[in-house]
Tab-separated table of C-alpha atoms in Angstrom:
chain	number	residue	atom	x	y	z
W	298	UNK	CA	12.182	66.724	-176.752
W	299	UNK	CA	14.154	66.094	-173.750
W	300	UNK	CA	17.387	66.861	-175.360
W	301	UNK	CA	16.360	70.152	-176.332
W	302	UNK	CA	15.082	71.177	-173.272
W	303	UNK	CA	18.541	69.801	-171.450
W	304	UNK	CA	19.917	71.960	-173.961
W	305	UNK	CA	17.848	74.986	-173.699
W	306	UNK	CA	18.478	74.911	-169.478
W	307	UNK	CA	21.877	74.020	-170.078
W	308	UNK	CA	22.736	77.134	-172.114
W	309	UNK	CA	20.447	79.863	-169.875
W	310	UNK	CA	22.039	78.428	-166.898
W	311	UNK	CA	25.341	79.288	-168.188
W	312	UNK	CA	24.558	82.675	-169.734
W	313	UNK	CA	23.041	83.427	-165.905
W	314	UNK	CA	26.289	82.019	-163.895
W	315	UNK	CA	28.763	83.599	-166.833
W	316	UNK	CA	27.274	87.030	-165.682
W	317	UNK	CA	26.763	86.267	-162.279
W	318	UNK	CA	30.695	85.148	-161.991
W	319	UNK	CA	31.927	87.914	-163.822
W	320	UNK	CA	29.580	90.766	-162.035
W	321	UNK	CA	31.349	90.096	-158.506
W	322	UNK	CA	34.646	91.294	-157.563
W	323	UNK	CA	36.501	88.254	-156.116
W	324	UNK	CA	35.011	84.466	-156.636
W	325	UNK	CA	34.813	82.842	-153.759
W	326	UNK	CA	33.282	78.676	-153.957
W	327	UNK	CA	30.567	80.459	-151.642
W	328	UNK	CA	29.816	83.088	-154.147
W	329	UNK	CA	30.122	80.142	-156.628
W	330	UNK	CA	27.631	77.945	-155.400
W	331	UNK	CA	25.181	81.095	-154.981
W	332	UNK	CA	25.853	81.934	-158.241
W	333	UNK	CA	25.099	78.100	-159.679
W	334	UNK	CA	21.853	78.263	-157.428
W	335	UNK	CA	20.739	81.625	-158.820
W	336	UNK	CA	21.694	80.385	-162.324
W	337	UNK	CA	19.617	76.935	-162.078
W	338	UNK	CA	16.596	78.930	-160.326
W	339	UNK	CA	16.804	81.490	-163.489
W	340	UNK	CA	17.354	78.646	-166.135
W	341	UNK	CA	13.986	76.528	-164.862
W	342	UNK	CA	11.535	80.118	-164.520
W	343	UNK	CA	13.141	80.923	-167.928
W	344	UNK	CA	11.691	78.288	-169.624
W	345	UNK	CA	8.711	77.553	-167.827
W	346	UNK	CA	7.578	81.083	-169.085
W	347	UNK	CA	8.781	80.773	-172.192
W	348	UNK	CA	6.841	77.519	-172.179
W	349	UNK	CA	3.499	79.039	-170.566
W	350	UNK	CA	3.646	82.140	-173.179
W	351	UNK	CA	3.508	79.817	-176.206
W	352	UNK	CA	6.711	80.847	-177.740
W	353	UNK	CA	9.318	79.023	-179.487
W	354	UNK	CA	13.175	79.270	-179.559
W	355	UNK	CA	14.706	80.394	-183.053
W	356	UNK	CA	14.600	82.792	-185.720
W	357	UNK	CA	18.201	83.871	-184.484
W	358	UNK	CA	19.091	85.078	-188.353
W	359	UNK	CA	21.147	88.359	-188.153
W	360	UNK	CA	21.493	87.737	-184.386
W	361	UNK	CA	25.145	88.319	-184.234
W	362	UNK	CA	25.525	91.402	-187.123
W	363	UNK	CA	22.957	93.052	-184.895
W	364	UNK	CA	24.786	92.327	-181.456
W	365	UNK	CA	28.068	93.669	-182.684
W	366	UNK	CA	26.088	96.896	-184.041
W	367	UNK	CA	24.630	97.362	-180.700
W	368	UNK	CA	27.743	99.566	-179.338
W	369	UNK	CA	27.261	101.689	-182.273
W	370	UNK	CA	23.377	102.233	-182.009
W	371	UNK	CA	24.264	103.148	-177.813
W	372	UNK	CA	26.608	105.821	-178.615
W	373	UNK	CA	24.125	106.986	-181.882
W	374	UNK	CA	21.131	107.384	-179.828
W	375	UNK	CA	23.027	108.990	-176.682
W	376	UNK	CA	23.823	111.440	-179.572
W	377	UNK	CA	19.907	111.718	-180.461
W	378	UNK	CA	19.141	111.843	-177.027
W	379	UNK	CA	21.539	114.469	-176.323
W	380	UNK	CA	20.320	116.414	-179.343
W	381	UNK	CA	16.890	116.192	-178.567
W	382	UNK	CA	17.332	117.562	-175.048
W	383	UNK	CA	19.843	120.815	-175.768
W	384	UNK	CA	17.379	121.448	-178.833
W	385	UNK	CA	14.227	120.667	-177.084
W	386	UNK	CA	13.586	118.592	-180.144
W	387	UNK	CA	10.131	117.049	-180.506
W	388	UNK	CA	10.817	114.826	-183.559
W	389	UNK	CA	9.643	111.543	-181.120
W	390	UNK	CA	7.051	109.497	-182.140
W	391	UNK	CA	5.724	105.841	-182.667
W	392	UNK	CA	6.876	103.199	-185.434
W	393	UNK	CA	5.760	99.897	-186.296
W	394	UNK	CA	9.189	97.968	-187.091
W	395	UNK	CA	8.260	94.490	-189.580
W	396	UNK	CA	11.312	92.028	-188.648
W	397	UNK	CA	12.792	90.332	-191.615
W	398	UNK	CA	12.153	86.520	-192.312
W	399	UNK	CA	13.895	84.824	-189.764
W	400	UNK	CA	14.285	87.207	-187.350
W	401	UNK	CA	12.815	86.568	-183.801
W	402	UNK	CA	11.571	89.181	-182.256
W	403	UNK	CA	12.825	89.056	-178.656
W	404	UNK	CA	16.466	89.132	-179.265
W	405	UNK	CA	15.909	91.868	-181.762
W	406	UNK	CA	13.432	93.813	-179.296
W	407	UNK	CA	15.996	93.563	-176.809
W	408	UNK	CA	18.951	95.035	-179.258
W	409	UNK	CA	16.386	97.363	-180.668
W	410	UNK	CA	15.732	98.578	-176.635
W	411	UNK	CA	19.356	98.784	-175.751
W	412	UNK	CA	19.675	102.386	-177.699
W	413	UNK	CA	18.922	105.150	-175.510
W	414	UNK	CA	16.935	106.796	-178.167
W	415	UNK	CA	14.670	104.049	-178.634
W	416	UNK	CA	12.042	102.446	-176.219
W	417	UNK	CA	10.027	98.525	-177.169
W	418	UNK	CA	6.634	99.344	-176.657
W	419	UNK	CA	5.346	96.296	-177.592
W	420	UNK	CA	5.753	93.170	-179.408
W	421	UNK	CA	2.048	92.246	-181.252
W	422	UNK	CA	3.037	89.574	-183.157
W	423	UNK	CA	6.374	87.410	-183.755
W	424	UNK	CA	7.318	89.148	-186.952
W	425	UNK	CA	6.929	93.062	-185.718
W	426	UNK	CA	7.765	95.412	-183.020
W	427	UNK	CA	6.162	98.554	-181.937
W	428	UNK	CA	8.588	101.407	-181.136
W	429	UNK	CA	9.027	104.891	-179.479
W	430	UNK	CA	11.928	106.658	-181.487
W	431	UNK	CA	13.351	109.827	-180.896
W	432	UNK	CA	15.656	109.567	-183.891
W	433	UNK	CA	16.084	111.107	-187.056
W	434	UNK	CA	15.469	107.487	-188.580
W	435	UNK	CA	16.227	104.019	-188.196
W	436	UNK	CA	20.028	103.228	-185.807
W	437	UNK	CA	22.458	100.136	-186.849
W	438	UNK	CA	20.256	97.763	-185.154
W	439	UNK	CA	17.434	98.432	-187.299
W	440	UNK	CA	18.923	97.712	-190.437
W	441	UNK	CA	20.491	94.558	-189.619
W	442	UNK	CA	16.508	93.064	-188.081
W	443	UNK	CA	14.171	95.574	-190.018
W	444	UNK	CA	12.814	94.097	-193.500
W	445	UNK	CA	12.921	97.118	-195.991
W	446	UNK	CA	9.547	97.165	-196.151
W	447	UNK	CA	8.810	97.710	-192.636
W	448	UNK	CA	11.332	100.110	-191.753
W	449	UNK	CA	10.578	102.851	-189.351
């Protein structure tokens, strides 16, 4: 129990100072040191909420197909969003997304979110994901988390 949660802190605190570090121009050990603070400040509310909300880390099946797809959903839904705005297209509308077995769904709401064309309403239950889509039909994303069943 402890070693997981040494773990858990351990890898959000270096996600936060890895993107802290690499955000600023020029390290300095002052800039550092803020950045370590920031990082072990982040890593503790991280999963103290995580905790309080009742959720468990996991279902990261897919994870990394999906993150390397992201790039290709951003530039697919600036195309749909681009589209939709010359054409004054009004093909938007809501979807219920079911996640496939294994799938957890805040890492995929957050992939799902990162296309322009696509906003994460909500997230009812672990295993689905309520969208806002102005696409033509499911992106890259949403065939890598979506089960076949439940796609948009």
């Amino acid at each position: 129990m402890v070693r997981g949660a040494v773990v858990e802190s351990a890898v959000r605190f270096g996600v936060l100072a890895g993107v802290t570090v690499v955000s600023i121009s020029s390290v300095s050990p002052v800039e550092l040191l803020v950045a370590a603070v920031a990082a072990a400040g982040g890593a503790f509310a991280a999963r103290r909420l995580r905790l309080a909300a009742g959720v468990a880390p996991g279902g990261a099946q897919g994870a990394v197909r999906a993150a390397v797809l992201v790039p290709a959903g951003v530039v697919r839904g600036c195309g749909v969003l681009t589209s939709a705005l010359v054409s004054g297209s009004r093909r938007a509308g809501f979807g219920r997304i079911l996640l496939r077995e294994g799938v957890g769904a805040g890492w995929a709401g957050v992939l799902l979110a990162a296309s322009p064309d696509t906003c994460v309403v909500e997230i009812p239950e672990p295993g689905e994901v309520l969208v806002h889509e102005l696409g033509p039909g499911p992106g890259p994303v949403d065939g890598v988390v979506a089960d076949a069943e439940g796609a948009p």
